[in-house]
PDB file of C-alpha atoms in Angstrom:
ATOM      1  CA  UNK A 145      86.277 141.489-198.821  1.00 52.00           C
ATOM      2  CA  UNK A 146      85.534 143.959-196.309  1.00 60.00           C
ATOM      3  CA  UNK A 147      81.609 144.067-196.107  1.00 60.00           C
ATOM      4  CA  UNK A 148      79.498 142.282-194.096  1.00 63.00           C
ATOM      5  CA  UNK A 149      76.209 139.872-194.206  1.00 63.00           C
ATOM      6  CA  UNK A 150      73.674 139.663-191.854  1.00 60.00           C
ATOM      7  CA  UNK A 151      71.137 136.968-191.734  1.00 60.00           C
ATOM      8  CA  UNK A 152      67.492 137.058-190.190  1.00 57.00           C
ATOM      9  CA  UNK A 153      66.774 133.742-188.313  1.00 56.00           C
ATOM     10  CA  UNK A 154      63.009 132.792-187.915  1.00 62.00           C
ATOM     11  CA  UNK A 155      61.995 130.215-185.111  1.00 82.00           C
ATOM     12  CA  UNK A 156      59.093 128.079-185.820  1.00 88.00           C
ATOM     13  CA  UNK A 157      56.723 128.195-183.159  1.00 94.00           C
ATOM     14  CA  UNK A 158      55.586 125.139-181.363  1.00 96.00           C
ATOM     15  CA  UNK A 159      52.588 123.883-182.596  1.00 97.00           C
ATOM     16  CA  UNK A 160      49.448 124.886-180.335  1.00 97.00           C
ATOM     17  CA  UNK A 161      46.746 122.489-180.134  1.00 98.00           C
ATOM     18  CA  UNK A 162      43.291 122.866-179.417  1.00 98.00           C
ATOM     19  CA  UNK A 163      41.049 120.168-178.149  1.00 98.00           C
ATOM     20  CA  UNK A 164      37.326 120.407-178.266  1.00 98.00           C
ATOM     21  CA  UNK A 165      34.428 118.155-177.193  1.00 98.00           C
ATOM     22  CA  UNK A 166      31.257 118.560-179.341  1.00 98.00           C
ATOM     23  CA  UNK A 167      32.530 121.942-180.385  1.00 98.00           C
ATOM     24  CA  UNK A 168      32.933 123.025-176.956  1.00 98.00           C
ATOM     25  CA  UNK A 169      36.106 123.655-174.623  1.00 98.00           C
ATOM     26  CA  UNK A 170      34.617 121.160-172.140  1.00 97.00           C
ATOM     27  CA  UNK A 171      32.086 118.103-171.999  1.00 98.00           C
ATOM     28  CA  UNK A 172      30.723 119.046-169.119  1.00 97.00           C
ATOM     29  CA  UNK A 173      27.854 117.305-167.368  1.00 98.00           C
ATOM     30  CA  UNK A 174      27.186 114.124-169.368  1.00 97.00           C
ATOM     31  CA  UNK A 175      24.562 111.208-169.060  1.00 96.00           C
ATOM     32  CA  UNK A 176      26.119 107.889-167.674  1.00 97.00           C
ATOM     33  CA  UNK A 177      26.782 105.800-170.987  1.00 96.00           C
ATOM     34  CA  UNK A 178      26.592 109.035-173.346  1.00 97.00           C
ATOM     35  CA  UNK A 179      29.129 109.849-175.658  1.00 98.00           C
ATOM     36  CA  UNK A 180      30.650 112.961-177.072  1.00 98.00           C
ATOM     37  CA  UNK A 181      33.164 113.662-180.015  1.00 98.00           C
ATOM     38  CA  UNK A 182      36.478 114.917-179.860  1.00 98.00           C
ATOM     39  CA  UNK A 183      37.931 116.940-182.273  1.00 98.00           C
ATOM     40  CA  UNK A 184      41.268 118.832-182.464  1.00 98.00           C
ATOM     41  CA  UNK A 185      43.373 121.087-184.469  1.00 97.00           C
ATOM     42  CA  UNK A 186      46.602 123.252-184.338  1.00 97.00           C
ATOM     43  CA  UNK A 187      45.722 126.670-184.056  1.00 95.00           C
ATOM     44  CA  UNK A 188      48.726 128.552-184.890  1.00 95.00           C
ATOM     45  CA  UNK A 189      49.688 127.286-188.315  1.00 92.00           C
ATOM     46  CA  UNK A 190      52.980 125.672-186.905  1.00 95.00           C
ATOM     47  CA  UNK A 191      54.435 122.313-188.578  1.00 95.00           C
ATOM     48  CA  UNK A 192      53.659 119.130-186.405  1.00 96.00           C
ATOM     49  CA  UNK A 193      55.395 116.160-186.306  1.00 96.00           C
ATOM     50  CA  UNK A 194      53.160 114.118-184.092  1.00 95.00           C
ATOM     51  CA  UNK A 195      50.644 114.533-181.588  1.00 97.00           C
ATOM     52  CA  UNK A 196      50.233 112.378-178.278  1.00 97.00           C
ATOM     53  CA  UNK A 197      47.165 112.013-176.337  1.00 98.00           C
ATOM     54  CA  UNK A 198      46.836 110.866-172.558  1.00 97.00           C
ATOM     55  CA  UNK A 199      44.528 110.155-169.388  1.00 98.00           C
ATOM     56  CA  UNK A 200      41.160 108.960-170.950  1.00 97.00           C
ATOM     57  CA  UNK A 201      42.758 107.595-174.090  1.00 97.00           C
ATOM     58  CA  UNK A 202      46.363 106.704-175.376  1.00 96.00           C
ATOM     59  CA  UNK A 203      48.974 106.445-178.444  1.00 96.00           C
ATOM     60  CA  UNK A 204      49.188 109.135-180.639  1.00 96.00           C
ATOM     61  CA  UNK A 205      47.049 110.936-183.239  1.00 96.00           C
ATOM     62  CA  UNK A 206      47.457 113.017-186.551  1.00 95.00           C
ATOM     63  CA  UNK A 207      46.044 116.315-186.740  1.00 95.00           C
ATOM     64  CA  UNK A 208      43.591 117.878-187.366  1.00 96.00           C
ATOM     65  CA  UNK A 209      41.397 115.160-186.518  1.00 97.00           C
ATOM     66  CA  UNK A 210      38.338 113.737-184.342  1.00 97.00           C
ATOM     67  CA  UNK A 211      37.115 110.636-182.765  1.00 98.00           C
ATOM     68  CA  UNK A 212      34.134 109.420-180.457  1.00 98.00           C
ATOM     69  CA  UNK A 213      34.872 109.043-176.903  1.00 98.00           C
ATOM     70  CA  UNK A 214      32.723 105.787-176.543  1.00 97.00           C
ATOM     71  CA  UNK A 215      30.457 105.504-173.728  1.00 97.00           C
ATOM     72  CA  UNK A 216      31.444 107.668-170.766  1.00 98.00           C
ATOM     73  CA  UNK A 217      30.725 105.672-167.626  1.00 97.00           C
ATOM     74  CA  UNK A 218      32.743 107.794-164.927  1.00 97.00           C
ATOM     75  CA  UNK A 219      34.285 111.203-164.549  1.00 98.00           C
ATOM     76  CA  UNK A 220      37.165 111.227-167.527  1.00 98.00           C
ATOM     77  CA  UNK A 221      39.788 113.586-169.297  1.00 98.00           C
ATOM     78  CA  UNK A 222      41.227 113.653-172.276  1.00 98.00           C
ATOM     79  CA  UNK A 223      44.492 115.436-173.194  1.00 98.00           C
ATOM     80  CA  UNK A 224      46.529 115.949-176.334  1.00 98.00           C
ATOM     81  CA  UNK A 225      49.858 117.632-177.154  1.00 98.00           C
ATOM     82  CA  UNK A 226      51.445 118.137-180.263  1.00 97.00           C
ATOM     83  CA  UNK A 227      55.221 118.429-181.286  1.00 97.00           C
ATOM     84  CA  UNK A 228      57.115 119.610-184.635  1.00 96.00           C
ATOM     85  CA  UNK A 229      60.292 121.227-185.891  1.00 95.00           C
ATOM     86  CA  UNK A 230      59.813 124.427-183.099  1.00 95.00           C
ATOM     87  CA  UNK A 231      59.473 122.052-180.084  1.00 96.00           C
ATOM     88  CA  UNK A 232      56.617 120.800-178.183  1.00 97.00           C
ATOM     89  CA  UNK A 233      53.565 122.851-177.537  1.00 97.00           C
ATOM     90  CA  UNK A 234      51.326 123.035-174.412  1.00 97.00           C
ATOM     91  CA  UNK A 235      48.564 120.396-174.071  1.00 97.00           C
ATOM     92  CA  UNK A 236      44.992 120.914-174.236  1.00 98.00           C
ATOM     93  CA  UNK A 237      42.587 118.920-172.399  1.00 98.00           C
ATOM     94  CA  UNK A 238      38.689 118.586-171.830  1.00 98.00           C
ATOM     95  CA  UNK A 239      36.857 116.755-169.223  1.00 98.00           C
ATOM     96  CA  UNK A 240      33.394 115.193-168.398  1.00 98.00           C
ATOM     97  CA  UNK A 241      31.463 114.596-165.280  1.00 98.00           C
ATOM     98  CA  UNK A 242      28.850 111.926-164.754  1.00 98.00           C
ATOM     99  CA  UNK A 243      26.758 112.612-162.090  1.00 98.00           C
ATOM    100  CA  UNK A 244      25.998 109.614-159.330  1.00 97.00           C
ATOM    101  CA  UNK A 245      23.093 107.862-159.755  1.00 98.00           C
ATOM    102  CA  UNK A 246      19.474 108.277-158.052  1.00 98.00           C
ATOM    103  CA  UNK A 247      16.654 105.997-157.793  1.00 98.00           C
ATOM    104  CA  UNK A 248      13.258 106.070-156.283  1.00 98.00           C
ATOM    105  CA  UNK A 249      10.591 102.796-155.780  1.00 98.00           C
ATOM    106  CA  UNK A 250       7.260 103.187-154.518  1.00 98.00           C
ATOM    107  CA  UNK A 251       4.771 100.767-153.467  1.00 98.00           C
ATOM    108  CA  UNK A 252       1.164 101.511-154.616  1.00 98.00           C
ATOM    109  CA  UNK A 253       2.552 104.893-155.587  1.00 98.00           C
ATOM    110  CA  UNK A 254       3.761 105.639-152.243  1.00 98.00           C
ATOM    111  CA  UNK A 255       7.483 105.749-150.652  1.00 97.00           C
ATOM    112  CA  UNK A 256       5.353 103.825-147.685  1.00 93.00           C
ATOM    113  CA  UNK A 257       5.278 101.768-145.657  1.00 97.00           C
ATOM    114  CA  UNK A 258       1.695 100.768-146.703  1.00 98.00           C
ATOM    115  CA  UNK A 259      -0.589  98.215-145.424  1.00 98.00           C
ATOM    116  CA  UNK A 260      -2.701  96.070-147.623  1.00 98.00           C
ATOM    117  CA  UNK A 261      -5.124  92.844-146.781  1.00 97.00           C
ATOM    118  CA  UNK A 262      -4.196  89.452-146.426  1.00 97.00           C
ATOM    119  CA  UNK A 263      -4.326  87.379-149.827  1.00 97.00           C
ATOM    120  CA  UNK A 264      -3.924  90.621-151.870  1.00 97.00           C
ATOM    121  CA  UNK A 265      -0.884  92.458-153.960  1.00 98.00           C
ATOM    122  CA  UNK A 266       0.864  95.790-154.295  1.00 98.00           C
ATOM    123  CA  UNK A 267       2.305  97.473-157.058  1.00 98.00           C
ATOM    124  CA  UNK A 268       6.034  98.268-157.016  1.00 98.00           C
ATOM    125  CA  UNK A 269       7.221 100.976-159.414  1.00 98.00           C
ATOM    126  CA  UNK A 270      10.799 102.738-159.690  1.00 98.00           C
ATOM    127  CA  UNK A 271      12.753 105.142-161.798  1.00 98.00           C
ATOM    128  CA  UNK A 272      16.582 105.761-161.831  1.00 98.00           C
ATOM    129  CA  UNK A 273      18.761 108.473-163.775  1.00 96.00           C
ATOM    130  CA  UNK A 274      22.365 108.066-164.671  1.00 96.00           C
ATOM    131  CA  UNK A 275      22.248 104.256-163.821  1.00 97.00           C
ATOM    132  CA  UNK A 276      23.562 101.125-165.921  1.00 96.00           C
ATOM    133  CA  UNK A 277      21.784  98.605-164.089  1.00 97.00           C
ATOM    134  CA  UNK A 278      19.387  97.933-161.010  1.00 98.00           C
ATOM    135  CA  UNK A 279      19.263  94.830-158.779  1.00 98.00           C
ATOM    136  CA  UNK A 280      16.600  93.811-156.753  1.00 98.00           C
ATOM    137  CA  UNK A 281      17.283  92.288-152.943  1.00 98.00           C
ATOM    138  CA  UNK A 282      14.822  92.032-149.719  1.00 98.00           C
ATOM    139  CA  UNK A 283      11.999  90.194-150.782  1.00 98.00           C
ATOM    140  CA  UNK A 284      12.389  90.468-154.530  1.00 98.00           C
ATOM    141  CA  UNK A 285      15.713  89.630-156.650  1.00 97.00           C
ATOM    142  CA  UNK A 286      17.169  89.833-159.719  1.00 98.00           C
ATOM    143  CA  UNK A 287      18.146  92.410-161.952  1.00 98.00           C
ATOM    144  CA  UNK A 288      15.560  94.992-163.116  1.00 98.00           C
ATOM    145  CA  UNK A 289      15.263  97.412-165.780  1.00 98.00           C
ATOM    146  CA  UNK A 290      16.153 101.391-164.988  1.00 98.00           C
ATOM    147  CA  UNK A 291      12.600 102.090-164.864  1.00 98.00           C
ATOM    148  CA  UNK A 292       9.623  99.802-164.417  1.00 98.00           C
ATOM    149  CA  UNK A 293       6.910  98.569-162.406  1.00 98.00           C
ATOM    150  CA  UNK A 294       5.422  94.932-161.432  1.00 98.00           C
ATOM    151  CA  UNK A 295       3.233  93.267-158.795  1.00 98.00           C
ATOM    152  CA  UNK A 296       4.196  91.730-155.497  1.00 98.00           C
ATOM    153  CA  UNK A 297       1.838  88.890-156.381  1.00 97.00           C
ATOM    154  CA  UNK A 298      -0.735  87.879-153.848  1.00 98.00           C
ATOM    155  CA  UNK A 299       0.913  88.178-150.462  1.00 98.00           C
ATOM    156  CA  UNK A 300      -0.474  85.712-147.768  1.00 96.00           C
ATOM    157  CA  UNK A 301       1.859  85.829-144.809  1.00 96.00           C
ATOM    158  CA  UNK A 302       1.142  88.478-142.364  1.00 97.00           C
ATOM    159  CA  UNK A 303       4.081  90.321-141.886  1.00 97.00           C
ATOM    160  CA  UNK A 304       6.432  93.365-143.448  1.00 98.00           C
ATOM    161  CA  UNK A 305       7.932  93.005-147.045  1.00 98.00           C
ATOM    162  CA  UNK A 306      10.829  94.821-147.924  1.00 98.00           C
ATOM    163  CA  UNK A 307      11.711  95.939-151.574  1.00 98.00           C
ATOM    164  CA  UNK A 308      15.157  97.185-151.971  1.00 98.00           C
ATOM    165  CA  UNK A 309      16.458  98.307-155.357  1.00 98.00           C
ATOM    166  CA  UNK A 310      20.337  99.246-156.068  1.00 98.00           C
ATOM    167  CA  UNK A 311      20.938 100.958-159.187  1.00 98.00           C
ATOM    168  CA  UNK A 312      24.906 101.466-160.137  1.00 98.00           C
ATOM    169  CA  UNK A 313      26.791 103.595-162.670  1.00 97.00           C
ATOM    170  CA  UNK A 314      29.143 106.332-161.773  1.00 97.00           C
ATOM    171  CA  UNK A 315      28.661 104.932-158.194  1.00 97.00           C
ATOM    172  CA  UNK A 316      25.330 103.669-156.232  1.00 97.00           C
ATOM    173  CA  UNK A 317      22.228 104.325-155.075  1.00 98.00           C
ATOM    174  CA  UNK A 318      19.628 102.196-153.138  1.00 98.00           C
ATOM    175  CA  UNK A 319      16.130 102.855-151.922  1.00 98.00           C
ATOM    176  CA  UNK A 320      13.508 100.584-150.479  1.00 98.00           C
ATOM    177  CA  UNK A 321       9.618 100.465-149.448  1.00 98.00           C
ATOM    178  CA  UNK A 322       7.848  98.407-147.233  1.00 98.00           C
ATOM    179  CA  UNK A 323       4.504  96.637-147.643  1.00 98.00           C
ATOM    180  CA  UNK A 324       2.898  95.491-144.524  1.00 98.00           C
ATOM    181  CA  UNK A 325       0.130  92.643-144.886  1.00 98.00           C
ATOM    182  CA  UNK A 326      -2.423  92.458-142.512  1.00 96.00           C
ATOM    183  CA  UNK A 327      -3.640  89.437-140.727  1.00 95.00           C
ATOM    184  CA  UNK A 328      -6.706  87.987-142.235  1.00 92.00           C
ATOM    185  CA  UNK A 329     -10.044  88.630-140.817  1.00 85.00           C
ATOM    186  CA  UNK A 330     -11.382  85.830-139.130  1.00 82.00           C
ATOM    187  CA  UNK A 331     -14.579  84.292-140.245  1.00 73.00           C
ATOM    188  CA  UNK A 332     -17.299  83.056-137.980  1.00 63.00           C
ATOM    189  CA  UNK A 333     -18.997  79.567-139.460  1.00 59.00           C
ATOM    190  CA  UNK A 334     -21.431  76.928-137.924  1.00 51.00           C
ATOM    191  CA  UNK A 335     -22.949  79.125-135.469  1.00 50.00           C
ATOM    192  CA  UNK A 336     -25.876  77.721-133.840  1.00 54.00           C
ATOM    193  CA  UNK A 337     -27.880  79.294-131.227  1.00 53.00           C
ATOM    194  CA  UNK A 338     -30.239  77.593-128.534  1.00 50.00           C
TER     195      UNK A 338
END
């Protein structure tokens, strides 16, 4: 037989995976402790044997798929790469940025220092953002809510009181306010005149 036969070999493509964060190509800037939904799929129709993930997650995944990031407390990147009969495709990633926390504390609505009369009180008020916890130090102690207010109670020692609040998240932030207690006003009694 002098005839010839030709064959066309079709090469399968490597799977191209597309990873999304809440449907977008990036999680962007997120609040401390918030969560996002990751979803992924192969976009070129290539057959897939397995997908492996790395960075902020681990193990293997099936495609298509989706899952929650869980609470995001620091800057994170999620990556996924899929393989099939056509080889291993390129990895795709999404990232989230968590801002550093901030805190602001005031006494009687002022950044201070403020002066108050002997045996009187001041109201401390504070607010924070992108924090997971706040702790008091100086002339008060203990854990505090992320936002709140409380009285110093009546202060009878004529001195400067310092109230410091440290809030932690993706880093930490510190702010203080000072309350100055004036000396008591002397009183005169049993005054007699001749």
